[in-house]
Short mmCIF file of C-alpha atoms and ligand atoms in Angstrom, two decimals:
data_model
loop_
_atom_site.label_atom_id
_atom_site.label_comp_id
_atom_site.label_asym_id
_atom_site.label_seq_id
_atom_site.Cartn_x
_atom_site.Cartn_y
_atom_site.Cartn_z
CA UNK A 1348 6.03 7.81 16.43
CA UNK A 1349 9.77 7.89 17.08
CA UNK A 1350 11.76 6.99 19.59
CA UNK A 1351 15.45 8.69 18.32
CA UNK A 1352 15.63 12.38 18.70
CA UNK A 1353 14.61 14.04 15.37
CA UNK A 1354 15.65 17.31 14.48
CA UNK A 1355 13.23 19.32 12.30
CA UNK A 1356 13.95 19.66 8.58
CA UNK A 1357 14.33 23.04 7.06
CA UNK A 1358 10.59 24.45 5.62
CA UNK A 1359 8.68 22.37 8.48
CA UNK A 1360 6.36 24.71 10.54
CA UNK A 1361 7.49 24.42 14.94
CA UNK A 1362 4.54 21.84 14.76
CA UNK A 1363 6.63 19.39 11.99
CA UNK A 1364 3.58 20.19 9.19
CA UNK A 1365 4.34 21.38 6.03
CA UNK A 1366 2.35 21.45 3.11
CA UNK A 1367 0.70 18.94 1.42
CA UNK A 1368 1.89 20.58 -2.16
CA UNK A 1369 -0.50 18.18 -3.63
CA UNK A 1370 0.27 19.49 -7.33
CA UNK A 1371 3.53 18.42 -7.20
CA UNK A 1372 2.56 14.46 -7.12
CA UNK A 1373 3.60 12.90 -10.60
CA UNK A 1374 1.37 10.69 -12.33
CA UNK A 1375 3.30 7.98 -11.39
CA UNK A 1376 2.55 8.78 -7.99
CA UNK A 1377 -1.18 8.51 -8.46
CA UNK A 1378 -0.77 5.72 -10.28
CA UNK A 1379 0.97 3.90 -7.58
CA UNK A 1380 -1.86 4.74 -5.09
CA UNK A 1381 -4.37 3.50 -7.50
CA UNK A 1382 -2.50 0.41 -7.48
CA UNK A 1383 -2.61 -0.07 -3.91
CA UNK A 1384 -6.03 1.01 -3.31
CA UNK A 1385 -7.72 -1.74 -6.03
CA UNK A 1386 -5.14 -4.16 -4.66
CA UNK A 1387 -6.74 -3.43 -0.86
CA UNK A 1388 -10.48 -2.79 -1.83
CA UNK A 1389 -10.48 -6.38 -3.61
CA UNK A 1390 -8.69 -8.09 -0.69
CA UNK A 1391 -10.02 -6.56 2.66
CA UNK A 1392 -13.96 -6.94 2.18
CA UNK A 1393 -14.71 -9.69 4.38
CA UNK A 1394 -11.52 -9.00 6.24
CA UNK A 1395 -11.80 -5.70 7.46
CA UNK A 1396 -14.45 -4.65 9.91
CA UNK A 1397 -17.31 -2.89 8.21
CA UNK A 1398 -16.59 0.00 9.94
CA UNK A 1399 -13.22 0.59 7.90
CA UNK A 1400 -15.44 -0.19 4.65
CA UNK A 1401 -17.86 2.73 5.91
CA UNK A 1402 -14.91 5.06 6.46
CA UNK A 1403 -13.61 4.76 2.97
CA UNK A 1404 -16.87 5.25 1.55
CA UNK A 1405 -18.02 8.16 3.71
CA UNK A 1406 -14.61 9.63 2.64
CA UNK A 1407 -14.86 8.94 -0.94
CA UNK A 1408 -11.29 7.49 -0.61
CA UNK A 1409 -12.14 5.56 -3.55
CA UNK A 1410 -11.64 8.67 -6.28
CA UNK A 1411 -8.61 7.90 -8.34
CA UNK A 1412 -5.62 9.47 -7.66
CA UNK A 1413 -3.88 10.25 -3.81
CA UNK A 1414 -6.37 12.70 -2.05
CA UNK A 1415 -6.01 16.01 -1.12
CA UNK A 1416 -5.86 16.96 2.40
CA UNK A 1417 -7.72 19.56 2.22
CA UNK A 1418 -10.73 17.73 0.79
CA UNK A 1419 -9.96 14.85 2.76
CA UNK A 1420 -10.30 16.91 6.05
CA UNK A 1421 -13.62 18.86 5.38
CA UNK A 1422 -15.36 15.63 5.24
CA UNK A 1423 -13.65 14.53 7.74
CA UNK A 1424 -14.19 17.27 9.93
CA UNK A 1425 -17.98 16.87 9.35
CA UNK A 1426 -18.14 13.10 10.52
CA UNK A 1427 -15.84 13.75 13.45
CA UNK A 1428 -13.88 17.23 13.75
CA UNK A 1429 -10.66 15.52 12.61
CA UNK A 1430 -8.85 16.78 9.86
CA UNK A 1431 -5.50 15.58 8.21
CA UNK A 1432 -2.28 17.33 8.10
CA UNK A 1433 1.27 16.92 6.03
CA UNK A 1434 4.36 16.12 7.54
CA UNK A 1435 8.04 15.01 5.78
CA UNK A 1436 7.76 11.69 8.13
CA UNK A 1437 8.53 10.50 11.03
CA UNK A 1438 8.01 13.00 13.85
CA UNK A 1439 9.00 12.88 17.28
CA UNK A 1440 6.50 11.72 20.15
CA UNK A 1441 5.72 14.84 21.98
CA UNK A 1442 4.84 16.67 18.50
CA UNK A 1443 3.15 13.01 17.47
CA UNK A 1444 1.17 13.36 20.80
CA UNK A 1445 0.40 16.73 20.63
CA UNK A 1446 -1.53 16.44 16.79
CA UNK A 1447 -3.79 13.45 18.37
CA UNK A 1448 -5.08 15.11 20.81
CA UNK A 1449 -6.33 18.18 18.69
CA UNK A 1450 -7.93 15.69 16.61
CA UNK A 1451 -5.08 16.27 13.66
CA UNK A 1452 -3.48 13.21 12.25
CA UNK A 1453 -0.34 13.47 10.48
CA UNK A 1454 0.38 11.67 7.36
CA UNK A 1455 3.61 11.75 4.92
CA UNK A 1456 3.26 12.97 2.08
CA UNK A 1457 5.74 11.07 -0.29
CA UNK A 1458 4.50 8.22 -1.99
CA UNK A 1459 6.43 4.85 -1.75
CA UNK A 1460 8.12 3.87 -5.44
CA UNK A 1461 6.79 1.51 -8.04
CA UNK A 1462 9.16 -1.13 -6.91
CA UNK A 1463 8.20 -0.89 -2.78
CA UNK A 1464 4.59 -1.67 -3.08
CA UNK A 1465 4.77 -4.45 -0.60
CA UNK A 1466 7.44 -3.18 2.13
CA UNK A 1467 8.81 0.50 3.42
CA UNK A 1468 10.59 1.46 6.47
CA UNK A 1469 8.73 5.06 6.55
CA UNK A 1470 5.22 5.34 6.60
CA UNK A 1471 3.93 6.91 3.38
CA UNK A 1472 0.86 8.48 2.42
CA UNK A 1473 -1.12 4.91 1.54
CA UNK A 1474 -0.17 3.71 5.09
CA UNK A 1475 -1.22 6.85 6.75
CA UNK A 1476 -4.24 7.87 4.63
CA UNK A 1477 -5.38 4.30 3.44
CA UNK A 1478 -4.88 2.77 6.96
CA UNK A 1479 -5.95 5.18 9.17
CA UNK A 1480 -8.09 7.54 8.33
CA UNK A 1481 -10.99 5.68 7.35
CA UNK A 1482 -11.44 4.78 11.15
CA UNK A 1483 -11.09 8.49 12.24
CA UNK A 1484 -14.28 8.96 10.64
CA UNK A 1485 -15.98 6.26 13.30
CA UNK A 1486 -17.18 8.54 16.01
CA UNK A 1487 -15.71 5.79 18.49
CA UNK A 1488 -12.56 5.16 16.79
CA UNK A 1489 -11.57 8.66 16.38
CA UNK A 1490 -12.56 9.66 20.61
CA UNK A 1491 -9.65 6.56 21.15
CA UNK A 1492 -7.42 8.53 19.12
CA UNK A 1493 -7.84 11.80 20.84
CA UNK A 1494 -7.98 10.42 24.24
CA UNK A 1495 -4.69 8.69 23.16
CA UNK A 1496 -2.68 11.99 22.22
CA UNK A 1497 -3.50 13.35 25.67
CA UNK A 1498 -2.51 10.06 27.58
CA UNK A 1499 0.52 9.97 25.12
CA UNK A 1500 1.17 13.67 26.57
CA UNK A 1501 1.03 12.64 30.31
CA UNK A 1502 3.24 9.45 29.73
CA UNK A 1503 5.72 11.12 28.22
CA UNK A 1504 6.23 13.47 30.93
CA UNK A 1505 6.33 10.83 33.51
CA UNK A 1506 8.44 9.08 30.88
CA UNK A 1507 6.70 6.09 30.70
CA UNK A 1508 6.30 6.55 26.63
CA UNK A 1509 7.09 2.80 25.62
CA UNK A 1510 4.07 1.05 27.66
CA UNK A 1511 1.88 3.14 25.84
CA UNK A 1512 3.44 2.76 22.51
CA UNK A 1513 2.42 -0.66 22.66
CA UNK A 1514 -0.83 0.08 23.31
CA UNK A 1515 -0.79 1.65 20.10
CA UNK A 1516 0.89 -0.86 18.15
CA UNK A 1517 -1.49 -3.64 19.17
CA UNK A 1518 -4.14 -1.79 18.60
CA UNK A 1519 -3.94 1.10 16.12
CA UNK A 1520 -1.25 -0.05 13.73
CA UNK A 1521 -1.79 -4.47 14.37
CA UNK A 1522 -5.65 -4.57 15.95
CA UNK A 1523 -7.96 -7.81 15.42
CA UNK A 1524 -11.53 -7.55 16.69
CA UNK A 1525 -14.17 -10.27 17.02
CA UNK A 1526 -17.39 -10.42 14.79
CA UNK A 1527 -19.84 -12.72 14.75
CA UNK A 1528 -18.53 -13.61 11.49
CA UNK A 1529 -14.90 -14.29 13.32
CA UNK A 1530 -12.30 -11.89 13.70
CA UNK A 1531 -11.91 -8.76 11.35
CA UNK A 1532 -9.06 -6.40 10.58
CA UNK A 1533 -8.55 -2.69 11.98
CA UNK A 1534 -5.02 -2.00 12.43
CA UNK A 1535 -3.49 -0.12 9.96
CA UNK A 1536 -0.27 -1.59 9.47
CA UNK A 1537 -2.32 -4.81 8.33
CA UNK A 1538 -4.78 -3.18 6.06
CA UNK A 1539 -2.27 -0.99 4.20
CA UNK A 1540 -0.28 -4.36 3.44
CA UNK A 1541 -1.58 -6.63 1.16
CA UNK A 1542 0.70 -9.45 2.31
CA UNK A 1543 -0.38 -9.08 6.10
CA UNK A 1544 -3.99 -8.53 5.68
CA UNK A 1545 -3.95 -12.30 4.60
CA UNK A 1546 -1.10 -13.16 7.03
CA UNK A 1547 -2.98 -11.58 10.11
CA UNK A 1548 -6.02 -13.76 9.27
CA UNK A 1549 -5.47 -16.80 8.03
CA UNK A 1550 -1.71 -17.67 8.58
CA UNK A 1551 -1.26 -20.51 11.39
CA UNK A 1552 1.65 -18.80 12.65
CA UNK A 1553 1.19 -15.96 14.78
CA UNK A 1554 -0.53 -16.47 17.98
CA UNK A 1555 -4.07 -14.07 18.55
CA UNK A 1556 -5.15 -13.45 21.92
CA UNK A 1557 -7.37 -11.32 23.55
CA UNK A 1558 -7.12 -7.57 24.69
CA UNK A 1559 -5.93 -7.55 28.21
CA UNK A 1560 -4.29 -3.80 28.81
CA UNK A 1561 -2.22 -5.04 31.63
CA UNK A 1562 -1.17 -8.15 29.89
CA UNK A 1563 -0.38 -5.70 26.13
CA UNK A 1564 1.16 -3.26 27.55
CA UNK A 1565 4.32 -5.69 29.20
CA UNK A 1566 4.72 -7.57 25.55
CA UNK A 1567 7.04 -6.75 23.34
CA UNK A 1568 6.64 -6.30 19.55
CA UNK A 1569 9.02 -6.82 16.54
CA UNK A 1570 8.84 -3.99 13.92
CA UNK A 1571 10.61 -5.52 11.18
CA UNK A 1572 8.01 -8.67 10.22
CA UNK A 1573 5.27 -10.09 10.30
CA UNK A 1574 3.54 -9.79 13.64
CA UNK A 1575 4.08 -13.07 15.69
CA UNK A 1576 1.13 -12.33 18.26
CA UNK A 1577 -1.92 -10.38 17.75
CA UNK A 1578 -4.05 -8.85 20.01
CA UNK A 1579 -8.28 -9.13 19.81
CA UNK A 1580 -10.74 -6.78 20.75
CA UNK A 1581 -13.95 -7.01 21.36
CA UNK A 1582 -15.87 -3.84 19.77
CA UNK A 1583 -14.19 -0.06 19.62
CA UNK A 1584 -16.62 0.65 22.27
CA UNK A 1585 -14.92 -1.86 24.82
CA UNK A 1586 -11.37 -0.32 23.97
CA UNK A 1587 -12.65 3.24 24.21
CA UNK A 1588 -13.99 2.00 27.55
CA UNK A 1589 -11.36 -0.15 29.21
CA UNK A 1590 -8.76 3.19 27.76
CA UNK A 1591 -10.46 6.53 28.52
CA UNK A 1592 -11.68 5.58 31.86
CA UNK A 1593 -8.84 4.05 33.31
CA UNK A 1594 -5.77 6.41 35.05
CA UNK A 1595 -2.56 4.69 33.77
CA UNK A 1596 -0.95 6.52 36.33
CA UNK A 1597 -0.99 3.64 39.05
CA UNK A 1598 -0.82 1.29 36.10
CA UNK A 1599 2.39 2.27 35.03
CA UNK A 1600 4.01 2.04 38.50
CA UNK A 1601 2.46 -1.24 38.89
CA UNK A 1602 4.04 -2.27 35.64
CA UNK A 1603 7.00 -1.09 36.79
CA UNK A 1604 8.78 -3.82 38.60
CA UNK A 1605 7.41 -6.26 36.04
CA UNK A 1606 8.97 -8.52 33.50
CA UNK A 1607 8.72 -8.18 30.07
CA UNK A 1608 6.52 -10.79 27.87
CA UNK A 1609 8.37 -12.27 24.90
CA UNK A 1610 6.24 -11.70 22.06
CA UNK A 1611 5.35 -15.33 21.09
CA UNK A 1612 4.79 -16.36 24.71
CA UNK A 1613 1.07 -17.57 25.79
CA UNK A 1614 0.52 -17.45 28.96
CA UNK A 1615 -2.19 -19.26 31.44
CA UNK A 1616 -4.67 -16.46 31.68
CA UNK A 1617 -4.87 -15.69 28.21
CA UNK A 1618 -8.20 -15.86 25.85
CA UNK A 1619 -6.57 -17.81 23.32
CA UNK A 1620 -8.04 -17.44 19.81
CA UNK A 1621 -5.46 -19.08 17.87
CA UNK A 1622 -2.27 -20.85 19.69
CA UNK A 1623 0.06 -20.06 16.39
CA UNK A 1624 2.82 -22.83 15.20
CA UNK A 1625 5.42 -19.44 14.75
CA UNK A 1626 6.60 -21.72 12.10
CA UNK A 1627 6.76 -18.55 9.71
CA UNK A 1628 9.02 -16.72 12.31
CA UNK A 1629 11.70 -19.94 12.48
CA UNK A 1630 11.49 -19.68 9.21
CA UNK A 1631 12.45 -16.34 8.56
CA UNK A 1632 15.09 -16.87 11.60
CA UNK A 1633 16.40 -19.49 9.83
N1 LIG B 2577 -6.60 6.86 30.32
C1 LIG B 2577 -5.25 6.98 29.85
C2 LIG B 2577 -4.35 7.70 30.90
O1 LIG B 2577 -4.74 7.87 32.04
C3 LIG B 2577 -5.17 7.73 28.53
C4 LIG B 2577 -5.55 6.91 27.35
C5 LIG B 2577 -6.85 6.88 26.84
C6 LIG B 2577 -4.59 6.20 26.67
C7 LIG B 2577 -7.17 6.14 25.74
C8 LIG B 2577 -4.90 5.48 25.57
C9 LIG B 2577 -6.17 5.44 25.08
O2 LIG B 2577 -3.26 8.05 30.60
FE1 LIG B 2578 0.78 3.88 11.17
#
């Protein structure tokens, strides 16, 4: 998603998709998705929810080399009639919207350089591939996704976009959910980043706290770190649930006159999982 206005680069179809032009990847640039991949499929069992293990495996996401979107969306399409389509990068939010809810996700497709493995501004194909479309193949997972393209459509014409964006940033992109095993990984954001799928975990510095829509969708959210606050789910079922069948409409206006939540803050009526130190954070402020 992006806030600024965009204009659409030259060769871009009116919906912002070009093609993938998968040929034209270098063998660097499958080498540097190997890379990642090994990197992530040696650090997140354990971590991840299984669910995100099952994706990658129904997907065969494992094959060497960055996939092909056309491969990648005919299995796709079989699990759960999404399918994955090319665009130059960042797109703006009605287009972004519009994808979702015709079960098309949108993924770059440039490949970061050798020497950006752990941080890029733009989302790149390992982000967008690696981090979320294993969960699009979760019948669950992927009926969130949808049914947030078509709220993502109504907010924007009430334009009420950035309550809902964080909806999708703590839960999407920087998503815990509890296990009986303790909490697990989903967002993508953390599982495409090596450094913040062990961060997001096990790091006594960022606060996690449970899912409270109300509560989320007043905090802000930093974009250029480390998250210091993460939100917990319970199952994709209860965030399907507590999403689809709720009409944001009155939500929004109720949020309306309402303060913001700095993004550290804990307050009274939160499930706390973790109470973080934020001593990373003063660190980095430092
Ligand atoms: N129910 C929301 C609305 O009324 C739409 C939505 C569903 C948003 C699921 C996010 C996730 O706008
Ligand atoms: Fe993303």
């Amino acid at each position: 998603m992006a806030q600024d206005i965009l204009t659409r680069p030259d060769g871009t179809a009116a919906d912002w998709t070009i093609p993938q032009d998968w040929d034209a990847y270098t063998a660097e640039d499958h080498a540097t998705w190997d890379t990642l991949f090994d990197r992530q499929a040696r650090l997140l069992p354990g971590r991840v929810t299984p669910e995100f293990i099952d994706g990658l495996d129904m997907l065969r996401l494992s094959k060497p080399g960055i996939p092909d979107f056309d491969e990648l969306s005919e299995r796709l399409m079989k699990a759960t009639g999404w399918q994955v389509v090319a665009v130059p990068g960042l797109v703006p939010d009605d287009v972004f919207f519009d994808h979702l809810a015709n079960r098309r996700f949108v993924s770059g497709n440039f490949i970061r350089r050798p020497d950006q493995l752990d941080y890029l501004q733009e989302p790149d194909v390992f982000h967008d591939v690696f981090g979320h479309v294993p969960l699009l193949a979760h019948p669950v997972f992927a009926d969130y996704m949808q049914a947030y393209g078509e709220g993502g459509r109504r907010a924007a014409q009430a334009g009420v976009i950035e309550k809902l964006a964080r909806l999708y940033w703590y839960t999407v992109e920087f998503g815990l959910v509890r296990s009986e095993g303790g909490l697990k990984l989903y967002g993508a954001g953390i599982v495409s980043s090596y450094t913040e799928s062990v961060f997001a975990l096990d790091d006594p510095s960022p606060n996690r706290i449970g899912f409270d829509l109300r509560r989320l969708m007043r905090t802000k959210y930093r974009i250029d770190d480390f998250q210091q606050n993460y939100f917990v789910i319970d199952s994709f079922e209860d965030l399907l649930d507590q999403t689809l069948n709720t009409d944001f409409g009155p939500l929004y206006a109720e949020l309306e006159g309402q303060e913001d939540i700095e993004i550290e803050a804990i307050l009274p009526t939160d499930h706390v999982y973790t109470r973080g130190t934020q001593r990373y954070a003063r660190e980095q402020a430092a």
